PDB file of C-alpha atoms in Angstrom:
ATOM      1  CA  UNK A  20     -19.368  10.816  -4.035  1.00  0.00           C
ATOM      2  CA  UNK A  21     -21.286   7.877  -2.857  1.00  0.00           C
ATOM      3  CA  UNK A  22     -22.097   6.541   0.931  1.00  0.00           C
ATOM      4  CA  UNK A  23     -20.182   3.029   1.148  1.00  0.00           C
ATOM      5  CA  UNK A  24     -21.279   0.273   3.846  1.00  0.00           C
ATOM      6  CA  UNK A  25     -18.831  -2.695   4.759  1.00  0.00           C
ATOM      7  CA  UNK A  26     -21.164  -5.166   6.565  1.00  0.00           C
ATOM      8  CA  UNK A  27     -19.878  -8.249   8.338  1.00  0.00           C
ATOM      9  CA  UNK A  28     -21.158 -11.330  10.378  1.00  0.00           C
ATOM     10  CA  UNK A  29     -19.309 -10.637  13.385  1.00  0.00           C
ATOM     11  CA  UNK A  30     -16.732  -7.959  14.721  1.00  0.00           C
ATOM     12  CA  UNK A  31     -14.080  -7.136  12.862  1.00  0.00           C
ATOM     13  CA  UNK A  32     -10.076  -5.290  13.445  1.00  0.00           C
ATOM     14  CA  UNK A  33     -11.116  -1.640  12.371  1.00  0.00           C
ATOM     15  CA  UNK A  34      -9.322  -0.575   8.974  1.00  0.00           C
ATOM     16  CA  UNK A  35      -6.414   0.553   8.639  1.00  0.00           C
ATOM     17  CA  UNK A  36      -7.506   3.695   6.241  1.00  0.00           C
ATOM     18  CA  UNK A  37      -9.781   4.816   8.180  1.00  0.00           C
ATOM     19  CA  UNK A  38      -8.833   8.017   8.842  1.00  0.00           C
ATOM     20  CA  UNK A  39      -8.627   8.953   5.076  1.00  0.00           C
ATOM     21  CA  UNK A  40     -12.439   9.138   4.030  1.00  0.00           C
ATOM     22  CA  UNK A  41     -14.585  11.067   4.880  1.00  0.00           C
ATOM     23  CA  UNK A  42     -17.492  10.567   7.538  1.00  0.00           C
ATOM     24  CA  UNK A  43     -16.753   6.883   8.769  1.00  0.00           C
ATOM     25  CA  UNK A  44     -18.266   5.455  11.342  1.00  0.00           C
ATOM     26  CA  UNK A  45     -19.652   2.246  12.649  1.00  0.00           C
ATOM     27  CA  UNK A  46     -22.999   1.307  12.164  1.00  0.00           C
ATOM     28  CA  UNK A  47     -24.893   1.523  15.365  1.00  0.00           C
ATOM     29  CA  UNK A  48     -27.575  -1.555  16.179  1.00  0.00           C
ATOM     30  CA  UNK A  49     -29.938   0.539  14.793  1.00  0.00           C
ATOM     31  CA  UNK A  50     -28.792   0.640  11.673  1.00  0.00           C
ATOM     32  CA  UNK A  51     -27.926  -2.804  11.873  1.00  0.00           C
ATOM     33  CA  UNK A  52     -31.298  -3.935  12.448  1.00  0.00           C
ATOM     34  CA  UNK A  53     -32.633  -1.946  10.010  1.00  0.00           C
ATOM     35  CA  UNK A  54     -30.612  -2.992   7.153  1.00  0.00           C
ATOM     36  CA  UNK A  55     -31.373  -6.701   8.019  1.00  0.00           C
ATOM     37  CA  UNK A  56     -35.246  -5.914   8.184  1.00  0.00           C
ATOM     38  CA  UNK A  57     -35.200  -3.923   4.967  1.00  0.00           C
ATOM     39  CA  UNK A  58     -33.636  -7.044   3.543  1.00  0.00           C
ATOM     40  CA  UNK A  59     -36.222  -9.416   4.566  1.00  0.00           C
ATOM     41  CA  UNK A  60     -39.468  -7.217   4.002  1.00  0.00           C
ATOM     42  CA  UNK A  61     -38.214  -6.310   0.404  1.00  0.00           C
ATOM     43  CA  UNK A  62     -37.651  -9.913  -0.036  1.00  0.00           C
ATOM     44  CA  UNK A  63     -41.241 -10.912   0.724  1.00  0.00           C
ATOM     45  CA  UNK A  64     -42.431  -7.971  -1.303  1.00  0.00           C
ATOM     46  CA  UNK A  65     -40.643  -9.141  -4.276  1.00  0.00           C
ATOM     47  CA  UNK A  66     -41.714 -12.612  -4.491  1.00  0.00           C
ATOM     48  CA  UNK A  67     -44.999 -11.305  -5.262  1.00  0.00           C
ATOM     49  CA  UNK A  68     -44.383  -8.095  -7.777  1.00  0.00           C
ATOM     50  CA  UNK A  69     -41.517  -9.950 -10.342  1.00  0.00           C
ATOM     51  CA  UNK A  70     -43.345 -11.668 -13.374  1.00  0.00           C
ATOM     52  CA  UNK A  71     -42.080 -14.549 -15.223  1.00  0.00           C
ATOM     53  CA  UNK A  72     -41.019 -14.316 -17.948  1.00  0.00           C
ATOM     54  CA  UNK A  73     -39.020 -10.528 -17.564  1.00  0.00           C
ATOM     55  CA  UNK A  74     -35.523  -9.658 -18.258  1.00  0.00           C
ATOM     56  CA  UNK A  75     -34.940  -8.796 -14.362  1.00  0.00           C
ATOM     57  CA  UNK A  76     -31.700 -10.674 -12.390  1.00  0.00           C
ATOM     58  CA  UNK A  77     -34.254 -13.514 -11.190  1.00  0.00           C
ATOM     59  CA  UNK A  78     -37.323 -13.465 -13.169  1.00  0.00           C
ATOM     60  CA  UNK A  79     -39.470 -16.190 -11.372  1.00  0.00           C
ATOM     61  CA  UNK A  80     -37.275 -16.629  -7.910  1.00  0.00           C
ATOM     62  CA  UNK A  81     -37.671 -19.363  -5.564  1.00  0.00           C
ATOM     63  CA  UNK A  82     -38.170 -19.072  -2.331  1.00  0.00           C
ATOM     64  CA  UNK A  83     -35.419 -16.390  -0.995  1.00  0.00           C
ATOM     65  CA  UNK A  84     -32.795 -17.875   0.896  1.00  0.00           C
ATOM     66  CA  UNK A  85     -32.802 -15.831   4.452  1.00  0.00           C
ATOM     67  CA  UNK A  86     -30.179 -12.605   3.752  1.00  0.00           C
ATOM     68  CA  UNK A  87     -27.069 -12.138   5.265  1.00  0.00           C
ATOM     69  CA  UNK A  88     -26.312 -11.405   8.988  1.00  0.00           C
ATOM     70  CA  UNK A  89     -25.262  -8.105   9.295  1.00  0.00           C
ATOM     71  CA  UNK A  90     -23.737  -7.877  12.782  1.00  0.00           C
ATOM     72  CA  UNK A  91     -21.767  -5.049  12.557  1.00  0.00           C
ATOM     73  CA  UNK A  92     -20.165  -2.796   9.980  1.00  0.00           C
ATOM     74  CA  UNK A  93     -19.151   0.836   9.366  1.00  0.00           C
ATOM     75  CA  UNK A  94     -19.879   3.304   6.891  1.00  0.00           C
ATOM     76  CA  UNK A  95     -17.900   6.539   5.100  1.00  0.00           C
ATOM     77  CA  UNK A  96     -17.724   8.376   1.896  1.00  0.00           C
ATOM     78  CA  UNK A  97     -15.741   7.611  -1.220  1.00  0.00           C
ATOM     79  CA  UNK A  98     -15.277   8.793  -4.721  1.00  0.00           C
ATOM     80  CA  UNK A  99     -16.460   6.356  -7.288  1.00  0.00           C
ATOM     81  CA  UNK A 100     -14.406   6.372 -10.162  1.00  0.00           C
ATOM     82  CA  UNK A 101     -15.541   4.348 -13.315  1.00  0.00           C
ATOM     83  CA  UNK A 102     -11.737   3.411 -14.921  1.00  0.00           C
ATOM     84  CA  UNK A 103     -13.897   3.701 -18.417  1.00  0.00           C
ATOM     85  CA  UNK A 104     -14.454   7.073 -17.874  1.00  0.00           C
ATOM     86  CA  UNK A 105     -11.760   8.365 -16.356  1.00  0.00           C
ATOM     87  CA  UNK A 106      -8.564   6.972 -18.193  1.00  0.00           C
ATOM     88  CA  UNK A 107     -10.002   8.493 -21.337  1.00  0.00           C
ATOM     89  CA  UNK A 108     -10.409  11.827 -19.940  1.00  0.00           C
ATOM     90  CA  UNK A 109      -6.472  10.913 -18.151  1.00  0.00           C
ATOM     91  CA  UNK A 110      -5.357  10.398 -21.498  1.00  0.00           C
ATOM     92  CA  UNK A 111      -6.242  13.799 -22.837  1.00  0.00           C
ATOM     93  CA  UNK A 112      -4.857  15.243 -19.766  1.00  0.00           C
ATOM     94  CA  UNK A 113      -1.210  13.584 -21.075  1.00  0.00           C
ATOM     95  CA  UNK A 114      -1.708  14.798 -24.364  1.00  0.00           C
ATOM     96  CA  UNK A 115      -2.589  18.559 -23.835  1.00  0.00           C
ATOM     97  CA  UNK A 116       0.573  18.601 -21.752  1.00  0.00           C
ATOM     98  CA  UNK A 117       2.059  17.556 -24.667  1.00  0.00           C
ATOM     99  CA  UNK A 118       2.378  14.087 -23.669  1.00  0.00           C
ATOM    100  CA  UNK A 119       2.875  11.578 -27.048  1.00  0.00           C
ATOM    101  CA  UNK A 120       1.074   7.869 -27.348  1.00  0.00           C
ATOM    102  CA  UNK A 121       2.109   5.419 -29.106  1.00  0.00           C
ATOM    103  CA  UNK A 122       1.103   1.732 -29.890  1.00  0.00           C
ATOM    104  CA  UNK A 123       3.682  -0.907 -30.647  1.00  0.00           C
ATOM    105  CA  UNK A 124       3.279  -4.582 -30.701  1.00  0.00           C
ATOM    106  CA  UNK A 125       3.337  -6.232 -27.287  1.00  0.00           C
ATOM    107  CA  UNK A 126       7.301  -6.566 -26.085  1.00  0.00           C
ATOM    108  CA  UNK A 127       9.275  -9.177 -24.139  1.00  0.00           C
ATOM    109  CA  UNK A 128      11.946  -7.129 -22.887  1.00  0.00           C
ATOM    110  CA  UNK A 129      12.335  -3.770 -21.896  1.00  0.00           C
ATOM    111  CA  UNK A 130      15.380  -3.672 -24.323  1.00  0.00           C
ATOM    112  CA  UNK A 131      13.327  -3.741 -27.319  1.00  0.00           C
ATOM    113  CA  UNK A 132      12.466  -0.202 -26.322  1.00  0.00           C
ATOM    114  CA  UNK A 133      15.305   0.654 -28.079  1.00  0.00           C
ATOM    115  CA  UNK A 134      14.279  -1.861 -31.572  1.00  0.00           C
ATOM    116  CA  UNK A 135      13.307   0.339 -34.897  1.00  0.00           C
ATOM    117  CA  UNK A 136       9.707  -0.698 -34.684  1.00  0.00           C
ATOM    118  CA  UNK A 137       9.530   1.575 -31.235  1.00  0.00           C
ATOM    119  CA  UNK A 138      11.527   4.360 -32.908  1.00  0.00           C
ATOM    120  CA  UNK A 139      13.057   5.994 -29.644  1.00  0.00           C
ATOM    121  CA  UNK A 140      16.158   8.340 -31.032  1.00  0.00           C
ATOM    122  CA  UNK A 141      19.378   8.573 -29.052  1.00  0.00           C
ATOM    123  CA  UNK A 142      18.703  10.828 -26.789  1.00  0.00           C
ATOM    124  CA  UNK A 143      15.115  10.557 -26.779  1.00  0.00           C
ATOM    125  CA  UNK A 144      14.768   8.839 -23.191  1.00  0.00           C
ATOM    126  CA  UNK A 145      16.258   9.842 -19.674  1.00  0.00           C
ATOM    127  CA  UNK A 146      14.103   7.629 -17.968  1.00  0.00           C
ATOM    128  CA  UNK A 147      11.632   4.487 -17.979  1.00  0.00           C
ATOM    129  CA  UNK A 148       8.522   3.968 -15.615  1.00  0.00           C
ATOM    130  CA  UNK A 149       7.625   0.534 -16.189  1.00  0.00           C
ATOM    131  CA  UNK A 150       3.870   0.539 -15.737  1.00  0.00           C
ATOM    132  CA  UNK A 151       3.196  -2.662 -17.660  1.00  0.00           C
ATOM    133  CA  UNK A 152       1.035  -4.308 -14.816  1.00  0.00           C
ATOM    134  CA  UNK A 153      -0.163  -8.134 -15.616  1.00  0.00           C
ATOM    135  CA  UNK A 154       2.572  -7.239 -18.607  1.00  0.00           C
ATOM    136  CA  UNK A 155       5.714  -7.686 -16.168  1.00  0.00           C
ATOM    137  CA  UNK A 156       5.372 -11.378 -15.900  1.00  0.00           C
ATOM    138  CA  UNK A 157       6.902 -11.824 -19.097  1.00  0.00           C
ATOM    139  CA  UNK A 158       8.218  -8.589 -20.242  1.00  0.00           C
ATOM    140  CA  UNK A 159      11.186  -8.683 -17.352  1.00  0.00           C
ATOM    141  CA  UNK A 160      10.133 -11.410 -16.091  1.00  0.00           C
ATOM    142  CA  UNK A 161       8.701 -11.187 -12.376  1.00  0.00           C
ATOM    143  CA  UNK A 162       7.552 -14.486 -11.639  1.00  0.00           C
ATOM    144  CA  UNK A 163       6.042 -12.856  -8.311  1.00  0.00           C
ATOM    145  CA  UNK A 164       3.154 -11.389 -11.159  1.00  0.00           C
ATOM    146  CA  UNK A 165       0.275 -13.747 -10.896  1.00  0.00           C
ATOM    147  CA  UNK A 166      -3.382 -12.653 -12.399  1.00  0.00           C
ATOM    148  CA  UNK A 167      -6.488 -12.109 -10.498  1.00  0.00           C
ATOM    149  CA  UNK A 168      -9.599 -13.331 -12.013  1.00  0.00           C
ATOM    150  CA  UNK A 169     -12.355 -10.785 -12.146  1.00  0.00           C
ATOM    151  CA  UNK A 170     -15.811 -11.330 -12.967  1.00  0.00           C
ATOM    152  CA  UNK A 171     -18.907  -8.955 -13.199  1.00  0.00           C
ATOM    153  CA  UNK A 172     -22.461  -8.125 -13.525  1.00  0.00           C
ATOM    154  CA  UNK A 173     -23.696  -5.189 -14.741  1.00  0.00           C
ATOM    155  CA  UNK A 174     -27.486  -4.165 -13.787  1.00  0.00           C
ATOM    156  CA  UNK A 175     -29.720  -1.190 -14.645  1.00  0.00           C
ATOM    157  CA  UNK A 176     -30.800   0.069 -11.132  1.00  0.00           C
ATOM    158  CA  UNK A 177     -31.164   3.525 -10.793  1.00  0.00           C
ATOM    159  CA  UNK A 178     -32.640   3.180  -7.652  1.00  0.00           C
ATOM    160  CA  UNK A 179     -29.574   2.391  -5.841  1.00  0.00           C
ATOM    161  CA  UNK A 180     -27.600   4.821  -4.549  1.00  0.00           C
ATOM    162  CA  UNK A 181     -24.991   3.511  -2.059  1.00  0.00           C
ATOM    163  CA  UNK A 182     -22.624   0.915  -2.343  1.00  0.00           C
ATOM    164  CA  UNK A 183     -22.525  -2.130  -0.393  1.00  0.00           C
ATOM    165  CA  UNK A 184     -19.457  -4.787   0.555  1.00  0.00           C
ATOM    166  CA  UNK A 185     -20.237  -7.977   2.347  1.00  0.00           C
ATOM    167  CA  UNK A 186     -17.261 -10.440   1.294  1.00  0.00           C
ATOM    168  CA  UNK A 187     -17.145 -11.677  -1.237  1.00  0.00           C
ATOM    169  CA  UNK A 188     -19.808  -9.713  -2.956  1.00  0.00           C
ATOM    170  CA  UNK A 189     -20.309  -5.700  -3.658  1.00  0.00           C
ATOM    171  CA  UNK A 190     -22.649  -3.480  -5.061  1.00  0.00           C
ATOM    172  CA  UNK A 191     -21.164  -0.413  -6.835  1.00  0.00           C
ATOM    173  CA  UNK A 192     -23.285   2.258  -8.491  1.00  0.00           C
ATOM    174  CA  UNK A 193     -21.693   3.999 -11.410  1.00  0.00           C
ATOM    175  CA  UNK A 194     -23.311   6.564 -13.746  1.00  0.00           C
ATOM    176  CA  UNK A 195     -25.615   4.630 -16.184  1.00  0.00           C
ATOM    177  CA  UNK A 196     -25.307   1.238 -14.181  1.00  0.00           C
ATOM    178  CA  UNK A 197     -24.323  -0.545 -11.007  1.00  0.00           C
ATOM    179  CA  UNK A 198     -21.604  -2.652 -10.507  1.00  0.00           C
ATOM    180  CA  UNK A 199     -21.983  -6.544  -8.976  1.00  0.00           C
ATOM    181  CA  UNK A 200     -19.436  -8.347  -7.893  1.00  0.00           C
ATOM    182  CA  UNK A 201     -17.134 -10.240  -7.662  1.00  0.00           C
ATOM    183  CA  UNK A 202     -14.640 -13.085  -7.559  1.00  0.00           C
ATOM    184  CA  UNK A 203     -11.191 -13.190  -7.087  1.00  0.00           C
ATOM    185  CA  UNK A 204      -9.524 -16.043  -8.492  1.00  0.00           C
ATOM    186  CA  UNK A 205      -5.688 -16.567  -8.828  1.00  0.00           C
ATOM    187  CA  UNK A 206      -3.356 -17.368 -11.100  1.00  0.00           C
ATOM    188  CA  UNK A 207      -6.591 -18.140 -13.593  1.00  0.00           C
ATOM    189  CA  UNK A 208      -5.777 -15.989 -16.826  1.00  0.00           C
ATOM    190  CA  UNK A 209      -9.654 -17.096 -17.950  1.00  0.00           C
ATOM    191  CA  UNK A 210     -11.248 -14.068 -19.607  1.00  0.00           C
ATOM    192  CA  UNK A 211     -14.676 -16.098 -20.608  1.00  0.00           C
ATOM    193  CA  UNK A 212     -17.647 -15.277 -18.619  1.00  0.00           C
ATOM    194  CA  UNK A 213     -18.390 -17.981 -16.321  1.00  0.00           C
ATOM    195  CA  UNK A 214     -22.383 -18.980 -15.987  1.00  0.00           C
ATOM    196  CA  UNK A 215     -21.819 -20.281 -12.447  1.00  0.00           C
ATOM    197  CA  UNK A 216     -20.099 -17.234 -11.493  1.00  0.00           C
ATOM    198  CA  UNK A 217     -22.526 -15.101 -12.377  1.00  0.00           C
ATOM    199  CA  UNK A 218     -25.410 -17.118 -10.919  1.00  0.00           C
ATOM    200  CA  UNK A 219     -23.018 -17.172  -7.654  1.00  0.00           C
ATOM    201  CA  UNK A 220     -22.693 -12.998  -7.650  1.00  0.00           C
ATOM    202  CA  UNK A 221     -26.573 -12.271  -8.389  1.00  0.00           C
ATOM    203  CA  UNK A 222     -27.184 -14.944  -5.793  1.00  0.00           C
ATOM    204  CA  UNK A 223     -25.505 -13.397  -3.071  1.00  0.00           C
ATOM    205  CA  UNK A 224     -25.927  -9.327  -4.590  1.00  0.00           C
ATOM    206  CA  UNK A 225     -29.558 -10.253  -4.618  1.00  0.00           C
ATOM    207  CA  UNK A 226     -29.271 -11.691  -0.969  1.00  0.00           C
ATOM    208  CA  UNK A 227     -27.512  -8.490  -0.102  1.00  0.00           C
ATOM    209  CA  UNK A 228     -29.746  -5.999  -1.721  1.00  0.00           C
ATOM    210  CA  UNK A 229     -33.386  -8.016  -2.583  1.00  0.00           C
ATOM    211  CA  UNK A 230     -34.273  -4.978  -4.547  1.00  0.00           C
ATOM    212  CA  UNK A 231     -31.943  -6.057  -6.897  1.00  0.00           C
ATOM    213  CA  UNK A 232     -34.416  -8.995  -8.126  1.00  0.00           C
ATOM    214  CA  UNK A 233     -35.981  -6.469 -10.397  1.00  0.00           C
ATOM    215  CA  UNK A 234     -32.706  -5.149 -12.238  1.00  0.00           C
ATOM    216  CA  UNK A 235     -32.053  -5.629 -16.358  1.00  0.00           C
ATOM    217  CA  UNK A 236     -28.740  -7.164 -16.582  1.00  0.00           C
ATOM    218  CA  UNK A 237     -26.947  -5.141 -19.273  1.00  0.00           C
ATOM    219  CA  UNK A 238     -23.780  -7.096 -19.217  1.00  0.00           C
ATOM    220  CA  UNK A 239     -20.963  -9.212 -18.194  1.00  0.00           C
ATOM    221  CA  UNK A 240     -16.998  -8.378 -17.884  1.00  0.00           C
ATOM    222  CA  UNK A 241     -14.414 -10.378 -17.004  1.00  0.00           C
ATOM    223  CA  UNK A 242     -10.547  -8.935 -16.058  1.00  0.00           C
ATOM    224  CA  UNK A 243      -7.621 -10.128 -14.782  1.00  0.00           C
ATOM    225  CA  UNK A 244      -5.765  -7.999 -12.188  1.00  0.00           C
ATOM    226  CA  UNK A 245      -2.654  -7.290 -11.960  1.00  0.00           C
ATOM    227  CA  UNK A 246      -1.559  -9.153  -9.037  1.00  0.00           C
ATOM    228  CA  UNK A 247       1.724  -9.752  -6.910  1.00  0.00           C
ATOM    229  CA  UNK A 248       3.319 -11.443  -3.599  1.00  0.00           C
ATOM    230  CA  UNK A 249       3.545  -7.119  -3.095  1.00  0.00           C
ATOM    231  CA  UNK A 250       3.309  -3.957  -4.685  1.00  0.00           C
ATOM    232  CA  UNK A 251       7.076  -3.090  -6.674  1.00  0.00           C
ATOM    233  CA  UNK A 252       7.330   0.288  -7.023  1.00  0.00           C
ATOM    234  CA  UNK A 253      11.437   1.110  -6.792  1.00  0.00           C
ATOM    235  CA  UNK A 254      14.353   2.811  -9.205  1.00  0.00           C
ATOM    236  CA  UNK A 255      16.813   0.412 -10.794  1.00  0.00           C
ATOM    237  CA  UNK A 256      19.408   2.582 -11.757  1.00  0.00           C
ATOM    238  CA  UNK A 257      20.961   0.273 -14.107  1.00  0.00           C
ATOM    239  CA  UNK A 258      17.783  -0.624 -15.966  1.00  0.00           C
ATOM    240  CA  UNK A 259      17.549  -0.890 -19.713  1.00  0.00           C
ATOM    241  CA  UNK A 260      19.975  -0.282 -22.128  1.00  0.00           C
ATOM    242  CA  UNK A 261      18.845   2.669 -24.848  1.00  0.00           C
ATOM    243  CA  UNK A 262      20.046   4.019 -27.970  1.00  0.00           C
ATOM    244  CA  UNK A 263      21.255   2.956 -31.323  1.00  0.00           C
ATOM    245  CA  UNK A 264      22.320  -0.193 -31.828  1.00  0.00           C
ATOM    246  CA  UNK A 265      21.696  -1.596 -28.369  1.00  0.00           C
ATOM    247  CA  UNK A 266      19.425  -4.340 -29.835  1.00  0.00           C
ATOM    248  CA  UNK A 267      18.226  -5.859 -27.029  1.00  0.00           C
ATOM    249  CA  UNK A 268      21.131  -7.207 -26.560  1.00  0.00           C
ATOM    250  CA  UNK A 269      24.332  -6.906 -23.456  1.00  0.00           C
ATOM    251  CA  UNK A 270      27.184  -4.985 -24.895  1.00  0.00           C
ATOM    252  CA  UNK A 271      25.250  -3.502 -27.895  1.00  0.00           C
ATOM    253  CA  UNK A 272      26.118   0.134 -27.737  1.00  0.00           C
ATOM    254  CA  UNK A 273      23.986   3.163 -26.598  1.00  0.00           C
ATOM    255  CA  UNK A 274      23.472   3.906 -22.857  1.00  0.00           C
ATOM    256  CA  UNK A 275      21.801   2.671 -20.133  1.00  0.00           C
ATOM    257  CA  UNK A 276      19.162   4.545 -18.356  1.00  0.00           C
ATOM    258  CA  UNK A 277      17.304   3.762 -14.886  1.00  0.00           C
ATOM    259  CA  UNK A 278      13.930   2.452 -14.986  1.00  0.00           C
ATOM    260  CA  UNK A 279      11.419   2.922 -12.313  1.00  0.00           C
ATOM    261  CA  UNK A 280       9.075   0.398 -11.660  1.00  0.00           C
ATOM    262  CA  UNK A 281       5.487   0.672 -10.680  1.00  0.00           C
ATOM    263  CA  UNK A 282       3.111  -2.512 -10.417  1.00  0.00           C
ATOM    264  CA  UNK A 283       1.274  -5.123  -8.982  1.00  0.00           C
ATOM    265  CA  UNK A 284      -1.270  -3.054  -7.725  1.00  0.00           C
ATOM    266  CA  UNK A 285      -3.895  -5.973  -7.825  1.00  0.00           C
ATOM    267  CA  UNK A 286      -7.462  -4.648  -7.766  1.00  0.00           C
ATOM    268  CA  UNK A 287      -6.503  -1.509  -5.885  1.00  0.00           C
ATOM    269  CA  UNK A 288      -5.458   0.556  -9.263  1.00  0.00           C
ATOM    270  CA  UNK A 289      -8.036   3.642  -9.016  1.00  0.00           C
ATOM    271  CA  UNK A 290      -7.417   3.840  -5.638  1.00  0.00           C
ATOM    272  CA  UNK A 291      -3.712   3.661  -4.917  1.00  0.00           C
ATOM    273  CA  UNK A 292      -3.021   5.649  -8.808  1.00  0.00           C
ATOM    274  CA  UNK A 293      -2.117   9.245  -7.792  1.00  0.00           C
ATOM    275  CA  UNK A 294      -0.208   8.153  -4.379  1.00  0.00           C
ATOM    276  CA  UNK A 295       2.017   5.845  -6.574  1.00  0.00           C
ATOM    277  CA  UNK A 296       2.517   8.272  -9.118  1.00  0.00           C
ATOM    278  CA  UNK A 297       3.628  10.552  -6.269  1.00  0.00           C
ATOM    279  CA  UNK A 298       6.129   8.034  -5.230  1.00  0.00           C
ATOM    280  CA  UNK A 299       7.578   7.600  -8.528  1.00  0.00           C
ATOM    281  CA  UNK A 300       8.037  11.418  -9.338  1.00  0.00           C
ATOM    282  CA  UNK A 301       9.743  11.621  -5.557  1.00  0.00           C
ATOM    283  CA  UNK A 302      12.258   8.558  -7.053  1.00  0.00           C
ATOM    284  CA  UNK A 303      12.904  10.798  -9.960  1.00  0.00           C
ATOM    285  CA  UNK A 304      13.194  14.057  -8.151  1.00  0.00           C
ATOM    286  CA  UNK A 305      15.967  12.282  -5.719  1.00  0.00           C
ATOM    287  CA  UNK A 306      17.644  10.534  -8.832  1.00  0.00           C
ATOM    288  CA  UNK A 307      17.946  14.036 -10.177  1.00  0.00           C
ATOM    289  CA  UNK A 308      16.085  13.575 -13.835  1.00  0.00           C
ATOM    290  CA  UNK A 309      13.770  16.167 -12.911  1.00  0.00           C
ATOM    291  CA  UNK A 310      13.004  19.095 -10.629  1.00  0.00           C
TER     292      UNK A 310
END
C-alpha cells in the first residue's frame, strides 16, 4: 500500500475513480508549496553532494532546470502490484486449482486450437476466453489492436516511499526498486531501449523528485501495451470451430463453441484484471457453461 500524488500545472476535472481508493483528497496550498520547495532546496543540495564520476542517474549535473509547477493535485492510497511478482504467484494459484498450462507455438487463428500440435480432444473445450492481448491483431484479426510503446528506468532508491504522477512522467516504488517512467508511443512495436528516452524520463523524474540525482540505475525495459480504439470484452456465441478434424478450416467437422473475448486493456492490465475477469465469468454464468 503506497501514498500516490497526481500533481498538475493548473486545475484539473476531478477523476472519475475517485471514490474507489482509499483516502483521496486534494492537496491543500500547503502541501502544494511544500512539495515545490522540497523540490528546489533538494536541488541546490544536490549539486553540491553528487561526485563525478558515480554510477548515480546524473553523476556531474548541470545546472538544474527549475522543477515543475505543482499547482494543484490530489492524493489517495493504492496497491502497488509488481506484474513480475504477482503473475507467478497467479499462475500457481491456476495450477493448485487444478488449472493445466501449456505452451504451443504462437497461432494465427483461433481455429488452430483445434490443430494436433495443441492437442485439445473432442470434448475437451466448452468454452474459449480469448486473452491474447497485443496477440489479437493478427490472431483474429482486430485491426482496432495497435501497440503502446513503453519505456523504463529502473533505480535503486530506497528512500522513496510514495509514488508520484506529473504527465508524462511517474515515479513508482516497488520492492527492491522504483519504477521511472514513461512514454507512450503508438503503433511503434520498437522493443530496443531508446538513449533519448531514457535521458528524457530521468530528466523530468529527476525534475520531479531531485533526490533522485543520487539513484544507481539498475536497468532498462521496454513493452508494448496492448492497446485498442476500446476495451473488447463480449461473448461471440458462434466463435471457433473445435474438435476433430475441424482444421482450421469452414465446414471441417467438430463443433463450434462461443468464445469470450477479453482485451485491449492498454496499460491499465493490473488494475482493471479482477473486474474483467468478473465480467467474463458473469458472460459465462448467463450463457449457461457454468454455475
Amino acid at each position: 500500500m503506497r501514498l500516490c500524488n497526481s500533481l498538475f500545472p493548473e486545475p484539473q476535472e476531478l477523476p472519475f475513480w475517485r471514490h474507489i481508493p482509499l483516502n483521496f483528497a486534494l492537496m491543500d496550498e500547503r502541501t502544494l508549496a511544500g512539495l515545490s520547495q522540497r523540490a528546489r532546496s533538494g536541488s541546490e543540495r544536490l549539486q553540491s553532494a553528487i561526485l563525478p564520476g558515480s554510477d548515480c542517474v546524473v553523476p556531474n549535473p548541470d545546472p538544474d532546470p527549475d522543477p515543475f509547477r505543482c499547482g494543484w493535485g490530489y492524493h489517495w492510497q493504492s496497491i502497488v502490484c509488481e506484474g513480475s511478482r504477482y503473475l507467478p504467484w497467479l499462475t500457481e494459484q491456476i495450477r493448485g486449482l487444478g488449472g493445466r498450462l501449456r505452451r504451443v507455438s504462437p497461432l494465427t487463428s483461433l481455429e488452430q486450437l483445434s490443430c494436433p500440435e495443441v492437442d485439445l480432444r473432442d470434448g475437451d473445450v466448452d468454452l474459449v476466453v480469448n486473452a491474447a492481448g497485443l496477440g489479437s491483431l493478427e490472431l483474429l484479426p482486430d485491426p482496432e489492436v495497435v501497440p503502446i510503446r513503453g519505456q523504463v528506468v529502473r533505480v535503486e532508491a530506497p528512500w522513496v516511499k510514495q509514488a508520484y504522477f506529473y504527465e508524462p512522467y511517474y515515479i513508482i516504488p516497488n520492492r527492491d526498486t522504483v519504477v521511472l517512467g514513461g512514454t507512450g508511443q503508438k503503433g511503434d512495436f520498437n522493443l530496443t531501449v531508446s538513449a533519448e528516452d531514457k535521458r528524457r524520463i530521468l530528466d523530468g523524474c529527476c525534475r520531479l523528485l531531485p533526490s533522485l540525482r543520487r539513484a544507481r540505475v539498475v536497468a532498462d525495459w521496454v513493452g508494448l501495451r496492448p492497446g485498442r480504439t476500446s476495451l473488447r470484452l463480449e461473448l461471440q456465441r458462434e466463435g471457433v470451430r473445435q474438435g476433430a478434424g475441424s482444421s482450421g478450416s469452414p465446414g471441417g467437422g467438430g463443433r463450434v463453441v462461443p468464445v469470450v473475448h477479453n482485451y485491449g486493456h492498454g496499460g491499465a492490465g493490473l488494475t482493471l484484471a479482477w473486474g474483467c475477469a468478473g465480467d467474463v465469468v458473469r458472460l459465462i454464468v448467463e450463457e449457461g457453461l457454468m454455475e
